[in-house]
mmCIF file of C-alpha atoms and ligand atoms in Angstrom:
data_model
loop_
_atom_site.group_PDB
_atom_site.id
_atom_site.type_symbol
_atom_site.label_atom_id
_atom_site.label_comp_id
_atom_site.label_asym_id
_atom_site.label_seq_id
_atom_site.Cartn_x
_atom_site.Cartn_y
_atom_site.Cartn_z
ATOM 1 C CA UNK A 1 5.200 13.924 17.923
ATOM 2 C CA UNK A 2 7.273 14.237 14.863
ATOM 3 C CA UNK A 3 7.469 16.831 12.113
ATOM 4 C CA UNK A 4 4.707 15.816 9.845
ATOM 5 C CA UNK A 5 1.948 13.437 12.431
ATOM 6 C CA UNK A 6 0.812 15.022 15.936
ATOM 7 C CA UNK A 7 0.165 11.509 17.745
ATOM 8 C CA UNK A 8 1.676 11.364 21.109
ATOM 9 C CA UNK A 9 4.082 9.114 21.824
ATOM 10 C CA UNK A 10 1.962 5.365 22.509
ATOM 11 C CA UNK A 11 -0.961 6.497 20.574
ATOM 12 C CA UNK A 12 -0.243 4.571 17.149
ATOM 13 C CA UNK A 13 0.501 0.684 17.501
ATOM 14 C CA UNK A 14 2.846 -1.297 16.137
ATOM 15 C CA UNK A 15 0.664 -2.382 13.582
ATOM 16 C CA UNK A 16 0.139 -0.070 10.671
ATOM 17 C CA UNK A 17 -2.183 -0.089 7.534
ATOM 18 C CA UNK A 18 -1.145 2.089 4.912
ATOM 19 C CA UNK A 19 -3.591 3.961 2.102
ATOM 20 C CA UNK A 20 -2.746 7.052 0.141
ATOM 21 C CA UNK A 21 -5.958 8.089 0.270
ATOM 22 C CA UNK A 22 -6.372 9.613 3.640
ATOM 23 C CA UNK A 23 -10.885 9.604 3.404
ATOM 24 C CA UNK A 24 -9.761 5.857 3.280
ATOM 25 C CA UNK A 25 -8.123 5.494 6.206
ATOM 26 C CA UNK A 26 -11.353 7.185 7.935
ATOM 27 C CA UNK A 27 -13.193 4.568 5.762
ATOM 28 C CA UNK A 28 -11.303 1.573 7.330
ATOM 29 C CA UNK A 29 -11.245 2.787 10.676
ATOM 30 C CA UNK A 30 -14.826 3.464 10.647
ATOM 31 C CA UNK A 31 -15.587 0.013 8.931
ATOM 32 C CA UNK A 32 -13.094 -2.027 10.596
ATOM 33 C CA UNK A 33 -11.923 -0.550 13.990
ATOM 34 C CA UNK A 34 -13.271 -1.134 16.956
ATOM 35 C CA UNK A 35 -12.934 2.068 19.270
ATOM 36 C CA UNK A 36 -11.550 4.158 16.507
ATOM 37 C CA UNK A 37 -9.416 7.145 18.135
ATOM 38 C CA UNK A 38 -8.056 9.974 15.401
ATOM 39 C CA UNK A 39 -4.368 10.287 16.258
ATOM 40 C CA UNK A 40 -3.171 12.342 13.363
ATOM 41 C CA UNK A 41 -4.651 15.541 11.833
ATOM 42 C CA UNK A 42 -1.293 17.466 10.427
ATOM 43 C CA UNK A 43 -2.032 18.598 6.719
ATOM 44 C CA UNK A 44 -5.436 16.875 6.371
ATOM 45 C CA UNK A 45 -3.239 13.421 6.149
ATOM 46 C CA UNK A 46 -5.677 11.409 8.687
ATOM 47 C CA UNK A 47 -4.453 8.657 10.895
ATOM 48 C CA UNK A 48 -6.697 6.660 13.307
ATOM 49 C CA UNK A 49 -5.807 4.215 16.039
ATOM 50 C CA UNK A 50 -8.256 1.419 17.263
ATOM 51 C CA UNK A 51 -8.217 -2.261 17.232
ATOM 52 C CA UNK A 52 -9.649 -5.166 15.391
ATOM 53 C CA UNK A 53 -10.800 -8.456 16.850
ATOM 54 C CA UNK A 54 -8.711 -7.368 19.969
ATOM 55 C CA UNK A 55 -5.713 -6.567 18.393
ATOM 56 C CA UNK A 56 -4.559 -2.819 18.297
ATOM 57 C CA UNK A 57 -3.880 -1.495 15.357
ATOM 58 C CA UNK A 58 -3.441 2.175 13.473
ATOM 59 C CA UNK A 59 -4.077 3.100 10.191
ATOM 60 C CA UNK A 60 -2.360 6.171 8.593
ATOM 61 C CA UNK A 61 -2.653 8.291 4.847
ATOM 62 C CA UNK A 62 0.589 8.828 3.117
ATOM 63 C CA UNK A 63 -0.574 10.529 0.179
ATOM 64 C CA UNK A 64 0.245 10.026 -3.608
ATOM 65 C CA UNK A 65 3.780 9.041 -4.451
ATOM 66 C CA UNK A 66 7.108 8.037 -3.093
ATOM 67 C CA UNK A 67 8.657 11.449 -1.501
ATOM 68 C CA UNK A 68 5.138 11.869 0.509
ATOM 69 C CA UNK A 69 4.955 8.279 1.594
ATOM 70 C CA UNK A 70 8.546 7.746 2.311
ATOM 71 C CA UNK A 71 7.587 10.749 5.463
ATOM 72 C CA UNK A 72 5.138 8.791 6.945
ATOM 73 C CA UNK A 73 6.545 5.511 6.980
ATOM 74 C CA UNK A 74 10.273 7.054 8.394
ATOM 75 C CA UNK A 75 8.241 8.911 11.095
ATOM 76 C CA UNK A 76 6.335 5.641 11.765
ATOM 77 C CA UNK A 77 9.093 3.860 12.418
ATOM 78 C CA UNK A 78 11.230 6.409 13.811
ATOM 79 C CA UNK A 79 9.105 8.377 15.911
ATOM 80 C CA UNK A 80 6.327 5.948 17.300
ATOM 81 C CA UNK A 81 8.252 2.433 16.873
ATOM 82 C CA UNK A 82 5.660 0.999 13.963
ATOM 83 C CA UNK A 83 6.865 -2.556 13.272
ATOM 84 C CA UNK A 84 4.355 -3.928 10.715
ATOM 85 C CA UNK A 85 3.595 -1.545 7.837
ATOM 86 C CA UNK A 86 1.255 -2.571 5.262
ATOM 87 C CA UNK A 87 -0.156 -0.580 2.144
ATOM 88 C CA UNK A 88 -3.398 -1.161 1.257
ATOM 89 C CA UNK A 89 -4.011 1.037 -2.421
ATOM 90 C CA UNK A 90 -5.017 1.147 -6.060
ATOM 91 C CA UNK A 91 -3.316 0.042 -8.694
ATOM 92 C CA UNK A 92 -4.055 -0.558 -12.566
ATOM 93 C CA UNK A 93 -3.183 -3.758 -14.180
ATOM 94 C CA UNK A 94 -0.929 -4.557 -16.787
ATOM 95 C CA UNK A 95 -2.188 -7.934 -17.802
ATOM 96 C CA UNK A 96 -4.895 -9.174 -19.554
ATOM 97 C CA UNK A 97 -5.403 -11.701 -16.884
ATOM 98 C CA UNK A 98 -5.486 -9.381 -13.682
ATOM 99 C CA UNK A 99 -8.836 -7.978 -13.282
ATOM 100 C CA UNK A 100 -10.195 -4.849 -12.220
ATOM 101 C CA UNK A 101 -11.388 -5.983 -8.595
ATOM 102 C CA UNK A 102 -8.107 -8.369 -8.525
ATOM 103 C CA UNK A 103 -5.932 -8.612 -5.308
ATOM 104 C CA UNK A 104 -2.293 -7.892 -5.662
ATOM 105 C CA UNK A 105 0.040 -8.644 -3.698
ATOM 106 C CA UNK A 106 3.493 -7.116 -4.321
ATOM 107 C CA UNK A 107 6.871 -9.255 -4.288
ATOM 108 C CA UNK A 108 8.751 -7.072 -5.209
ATOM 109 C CA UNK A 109 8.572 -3.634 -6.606
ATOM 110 C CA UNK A 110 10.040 -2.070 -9.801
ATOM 111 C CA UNK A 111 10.600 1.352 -9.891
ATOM 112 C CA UNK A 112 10.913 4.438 -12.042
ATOM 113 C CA UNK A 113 11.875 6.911 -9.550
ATOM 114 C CA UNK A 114 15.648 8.141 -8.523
ATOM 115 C CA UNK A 115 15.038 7.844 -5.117
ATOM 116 C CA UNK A 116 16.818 4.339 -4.728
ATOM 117 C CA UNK A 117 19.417 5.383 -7.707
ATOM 118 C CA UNK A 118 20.264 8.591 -5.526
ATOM 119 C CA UNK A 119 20.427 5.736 -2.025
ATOM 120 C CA UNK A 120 22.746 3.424 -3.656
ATOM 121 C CA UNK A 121 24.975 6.080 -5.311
ATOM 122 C CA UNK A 122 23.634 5.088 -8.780
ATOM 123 C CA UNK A 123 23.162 1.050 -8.452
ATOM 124 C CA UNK A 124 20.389 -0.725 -8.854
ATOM 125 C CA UNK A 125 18.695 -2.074 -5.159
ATOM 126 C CA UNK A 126 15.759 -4.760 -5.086
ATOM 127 C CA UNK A 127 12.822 -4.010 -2.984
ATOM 128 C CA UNK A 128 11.199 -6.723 -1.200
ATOM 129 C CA UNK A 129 8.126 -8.001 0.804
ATOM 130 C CA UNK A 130 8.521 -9.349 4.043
ATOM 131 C CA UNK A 131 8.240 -13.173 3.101
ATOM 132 C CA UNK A 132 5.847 -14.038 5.902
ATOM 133 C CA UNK A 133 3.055 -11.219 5.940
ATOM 134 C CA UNK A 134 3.497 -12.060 1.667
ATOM 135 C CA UNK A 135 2.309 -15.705 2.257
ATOM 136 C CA UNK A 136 -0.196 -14.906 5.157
ATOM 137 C CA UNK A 137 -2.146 -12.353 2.887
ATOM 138 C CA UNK A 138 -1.916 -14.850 0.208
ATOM 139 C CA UNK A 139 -3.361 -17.798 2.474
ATOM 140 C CA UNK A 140 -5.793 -15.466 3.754
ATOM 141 C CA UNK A 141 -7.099 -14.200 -0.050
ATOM 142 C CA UNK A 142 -7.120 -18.086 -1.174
ATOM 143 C CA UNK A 143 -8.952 -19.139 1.992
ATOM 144 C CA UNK A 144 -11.751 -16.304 1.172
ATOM 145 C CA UNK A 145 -11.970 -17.527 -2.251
ATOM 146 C CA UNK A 146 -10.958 -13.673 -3.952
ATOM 147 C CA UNK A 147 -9.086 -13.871 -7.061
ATOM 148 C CA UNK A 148 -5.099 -12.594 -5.502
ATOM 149 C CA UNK A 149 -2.457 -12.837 -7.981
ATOM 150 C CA UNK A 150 1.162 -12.783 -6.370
ATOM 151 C CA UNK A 151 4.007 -10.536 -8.104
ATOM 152 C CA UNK A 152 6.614 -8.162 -9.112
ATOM 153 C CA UNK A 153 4.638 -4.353 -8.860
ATOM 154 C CA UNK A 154 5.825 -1.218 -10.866
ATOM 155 C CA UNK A 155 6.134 2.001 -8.254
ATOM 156 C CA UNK A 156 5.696 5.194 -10.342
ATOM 157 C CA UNK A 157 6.899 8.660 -10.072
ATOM 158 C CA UNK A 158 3.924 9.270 -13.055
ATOM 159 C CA UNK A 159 0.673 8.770 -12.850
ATOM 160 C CA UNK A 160 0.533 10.337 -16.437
ATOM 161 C CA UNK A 161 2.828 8.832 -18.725
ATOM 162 C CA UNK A 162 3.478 10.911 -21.937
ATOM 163 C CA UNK A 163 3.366 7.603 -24.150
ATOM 164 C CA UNK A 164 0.821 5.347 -22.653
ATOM 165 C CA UNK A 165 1.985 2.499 -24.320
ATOM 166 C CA UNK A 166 5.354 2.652 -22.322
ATOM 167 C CA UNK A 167 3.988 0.234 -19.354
ATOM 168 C CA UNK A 168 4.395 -2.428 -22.450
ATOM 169 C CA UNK A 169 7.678 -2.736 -21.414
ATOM 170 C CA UNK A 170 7.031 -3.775 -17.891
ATOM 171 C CA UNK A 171 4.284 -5.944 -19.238
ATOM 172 C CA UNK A 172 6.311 -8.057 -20.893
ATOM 173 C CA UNK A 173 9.010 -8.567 -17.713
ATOM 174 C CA UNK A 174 5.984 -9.827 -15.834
ATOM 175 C CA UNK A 175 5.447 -6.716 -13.996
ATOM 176 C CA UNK A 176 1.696 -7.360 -12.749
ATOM 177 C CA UNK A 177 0.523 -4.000 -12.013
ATOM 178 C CA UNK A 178 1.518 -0.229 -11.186
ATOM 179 C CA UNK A 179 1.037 2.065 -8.072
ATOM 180 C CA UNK A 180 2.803 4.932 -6.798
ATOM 181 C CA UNK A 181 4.799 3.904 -2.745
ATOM 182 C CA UNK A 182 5.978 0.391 -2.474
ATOM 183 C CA UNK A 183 9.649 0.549 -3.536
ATOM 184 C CA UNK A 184 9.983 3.181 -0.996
ATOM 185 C CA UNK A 185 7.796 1.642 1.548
ATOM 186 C CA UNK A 186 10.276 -1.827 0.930
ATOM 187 C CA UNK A 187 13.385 0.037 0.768
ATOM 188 C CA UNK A 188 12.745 1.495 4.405
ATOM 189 C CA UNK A 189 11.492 -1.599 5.726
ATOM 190 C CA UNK A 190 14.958 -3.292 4.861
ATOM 191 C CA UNK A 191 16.793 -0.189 6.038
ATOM 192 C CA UNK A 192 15.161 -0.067 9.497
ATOM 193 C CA UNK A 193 14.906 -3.489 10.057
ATOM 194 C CA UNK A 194 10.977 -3.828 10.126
ATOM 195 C CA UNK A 195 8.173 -6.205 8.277
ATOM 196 C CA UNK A 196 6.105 -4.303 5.125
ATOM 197 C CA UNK A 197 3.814 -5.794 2.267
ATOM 198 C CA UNK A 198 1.691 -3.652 -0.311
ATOM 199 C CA UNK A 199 -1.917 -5.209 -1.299
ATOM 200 C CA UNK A 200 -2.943 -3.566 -4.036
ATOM 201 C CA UNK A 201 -6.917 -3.799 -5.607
ATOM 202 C CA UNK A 202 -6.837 -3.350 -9.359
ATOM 203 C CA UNK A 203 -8.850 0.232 -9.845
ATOM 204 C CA UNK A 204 -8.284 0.387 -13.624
ATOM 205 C CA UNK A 205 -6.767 -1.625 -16.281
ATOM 206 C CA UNK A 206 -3.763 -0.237 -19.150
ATOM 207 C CA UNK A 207 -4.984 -2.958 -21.528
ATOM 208 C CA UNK A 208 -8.856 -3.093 -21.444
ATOM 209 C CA UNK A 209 -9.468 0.465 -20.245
ATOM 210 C CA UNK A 210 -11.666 -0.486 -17.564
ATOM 211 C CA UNK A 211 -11.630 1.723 -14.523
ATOM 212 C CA UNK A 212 -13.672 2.075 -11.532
ATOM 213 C CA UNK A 213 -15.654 5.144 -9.554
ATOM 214 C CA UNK A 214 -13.285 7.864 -6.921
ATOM 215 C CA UNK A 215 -16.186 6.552 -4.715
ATOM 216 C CA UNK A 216 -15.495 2.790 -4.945
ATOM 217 C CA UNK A 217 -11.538 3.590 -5.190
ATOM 218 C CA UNK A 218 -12.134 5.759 -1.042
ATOM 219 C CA UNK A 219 -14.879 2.935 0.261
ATOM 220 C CA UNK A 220 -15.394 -0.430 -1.472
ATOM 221 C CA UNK A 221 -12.372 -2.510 -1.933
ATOM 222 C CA UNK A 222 -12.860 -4.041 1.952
ATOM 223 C CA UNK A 223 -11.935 -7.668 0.812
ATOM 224 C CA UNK A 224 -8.141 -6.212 0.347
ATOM 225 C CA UNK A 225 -8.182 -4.504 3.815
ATOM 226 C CA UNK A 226 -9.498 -7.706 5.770
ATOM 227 C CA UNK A 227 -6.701 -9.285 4.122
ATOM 228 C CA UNK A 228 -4.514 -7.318 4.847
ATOM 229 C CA UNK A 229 -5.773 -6.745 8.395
ATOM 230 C CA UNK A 230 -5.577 -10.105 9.445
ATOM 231 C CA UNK A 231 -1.924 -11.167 7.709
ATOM 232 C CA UNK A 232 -0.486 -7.959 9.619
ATOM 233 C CA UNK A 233 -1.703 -9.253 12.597
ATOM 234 C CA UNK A 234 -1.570 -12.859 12.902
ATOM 235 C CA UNK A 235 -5.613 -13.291 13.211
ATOM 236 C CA UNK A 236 -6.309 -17.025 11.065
HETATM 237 O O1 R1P B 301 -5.075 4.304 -3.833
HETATM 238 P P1 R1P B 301 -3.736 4.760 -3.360
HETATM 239 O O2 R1P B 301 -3.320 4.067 -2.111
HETATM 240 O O3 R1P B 301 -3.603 6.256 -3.220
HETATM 241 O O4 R1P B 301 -2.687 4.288 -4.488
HETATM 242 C C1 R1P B 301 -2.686 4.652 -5.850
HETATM 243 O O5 R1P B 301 -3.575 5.713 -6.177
HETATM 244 C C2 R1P B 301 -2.865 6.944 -6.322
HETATM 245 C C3 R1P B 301 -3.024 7.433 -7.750
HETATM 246 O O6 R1P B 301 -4.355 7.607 -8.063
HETATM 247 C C4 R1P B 301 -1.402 6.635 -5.980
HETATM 248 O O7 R1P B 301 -1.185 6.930 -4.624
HETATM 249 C C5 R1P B 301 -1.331 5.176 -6.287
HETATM 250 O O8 R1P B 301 -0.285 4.468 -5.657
HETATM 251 O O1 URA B 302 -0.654 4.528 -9.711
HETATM 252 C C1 URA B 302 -1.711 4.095 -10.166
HETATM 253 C C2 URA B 302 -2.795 3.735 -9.335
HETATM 254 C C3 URA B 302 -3.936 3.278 -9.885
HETATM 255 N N1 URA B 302 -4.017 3.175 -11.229
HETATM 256 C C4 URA B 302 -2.987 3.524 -12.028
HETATM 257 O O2 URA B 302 -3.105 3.419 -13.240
HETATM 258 N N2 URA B 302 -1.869 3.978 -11.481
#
């Protein structure tokens, strides 16, 4: 147990997949899991607990934005021992070239947030993907023929930005894309030591101003979740 999951202690595996959305995380344990067992009910924020082609694995809602995410993946890692953490969310693009129904996969993640500022006592940290789960769920997009693009992300405190030209900026650094959890799913990685990648699906585009359904965003983006399913856990 821990303050914000109800899971007793061995019921969530090491392995952990990561949505904000927690009707997804019933989605991919329904779709994926074999065995699915619900191991977390506390504040709606559903976690299940299964495994996939043998393997056990959990996945877990965080909910929108850093402060809410940052909870789940401490307690992960503090509480139950979760050594593989991987986010599987929307994001919207900010290139021309990354399409809606694109694969991200997040090198590194910008952020606007004061979280790490407030951290590092006002300096500026770099979050990071763990190198190896970054090239396995790049082999494993590639090998399945979806178009995966491989990058720096942009983690936002606001989903509405009063000028929504401001992502420009971004844009022109070669930021690929923006969501709201990976700086602070990276920056606790780092800090306890344990392996985390964010695979993002493009839901809507800055640029063209293509978006897609709250249905397709909670069920349909399964090429992103075997990907990331099978670089968390080793399966070729
Ligand atoms: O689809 P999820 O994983 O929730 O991710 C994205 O969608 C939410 C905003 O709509 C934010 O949480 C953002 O990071
Ligand atoms: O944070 C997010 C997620 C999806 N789409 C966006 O535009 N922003």
């Amino acid at each position: 147990m821990s303050l914000h999951l109800n899971a007793k202690e061995g019921q969530i595996a090491e392995t952990v997949l990561l949505p904000g959305d927690p009707l997804r995380a019933q989605h991919i344990a329904e779709t994926f899991f074999d065995n699915p067992v619900q191991h977390n009910s506390v504040r709606g924020m559903l976690g299940f607990t299964g495994t996939y082609k043998g393997k056990p694995v959990s996945v877990q809602g965080t909910g929108m934005g850093m402060p809410s995410a940052g909870i789940y993946v401490q307690e992960l890692i503090q509480g139950y021992g979760c050594k593989t953490l991987v986010r599987v969310g929307t994001a919207g693009s900010y290139q021309k070239d990354v399409h809606v129904r694109d694969i991200v996969i997040g090198q590194a993640a910008c952020t606007d947030s004061n979280l790490n500022f407030t951290r590092f006592g006002g300096l500026s940290y770099a979050p990071i993907a763990d190198f190896g789960l970054m090239m396995a769920a790049y082999q494993r997009a590639q090998a399945r023929g979806y178009a995966a693009h491989v990058g720096n992300i942009m983690s936002s405190d606001i989903f509405y930005q009063d000028d929504p030209t401001s992502f420009e900026m971004w844009a022109n650094y070669g930021v690929l894309a923006v969501e709201m959890e990976a700086a602070a799913l990276y920056t606790l990685a780092a800090k306890f030591g344990v392996r985390a990648l964010c695979v993002l699906t493009i839901s809507d585009h800055l640029v063209t101003k293509e978006v897609t359904t709250a249905e397709e965003r909670q069920t349909t983006f399964n090429g992103m979740i075997e990907v990331a399913l099978e670089a968390a856990l080793g399966i070729e």
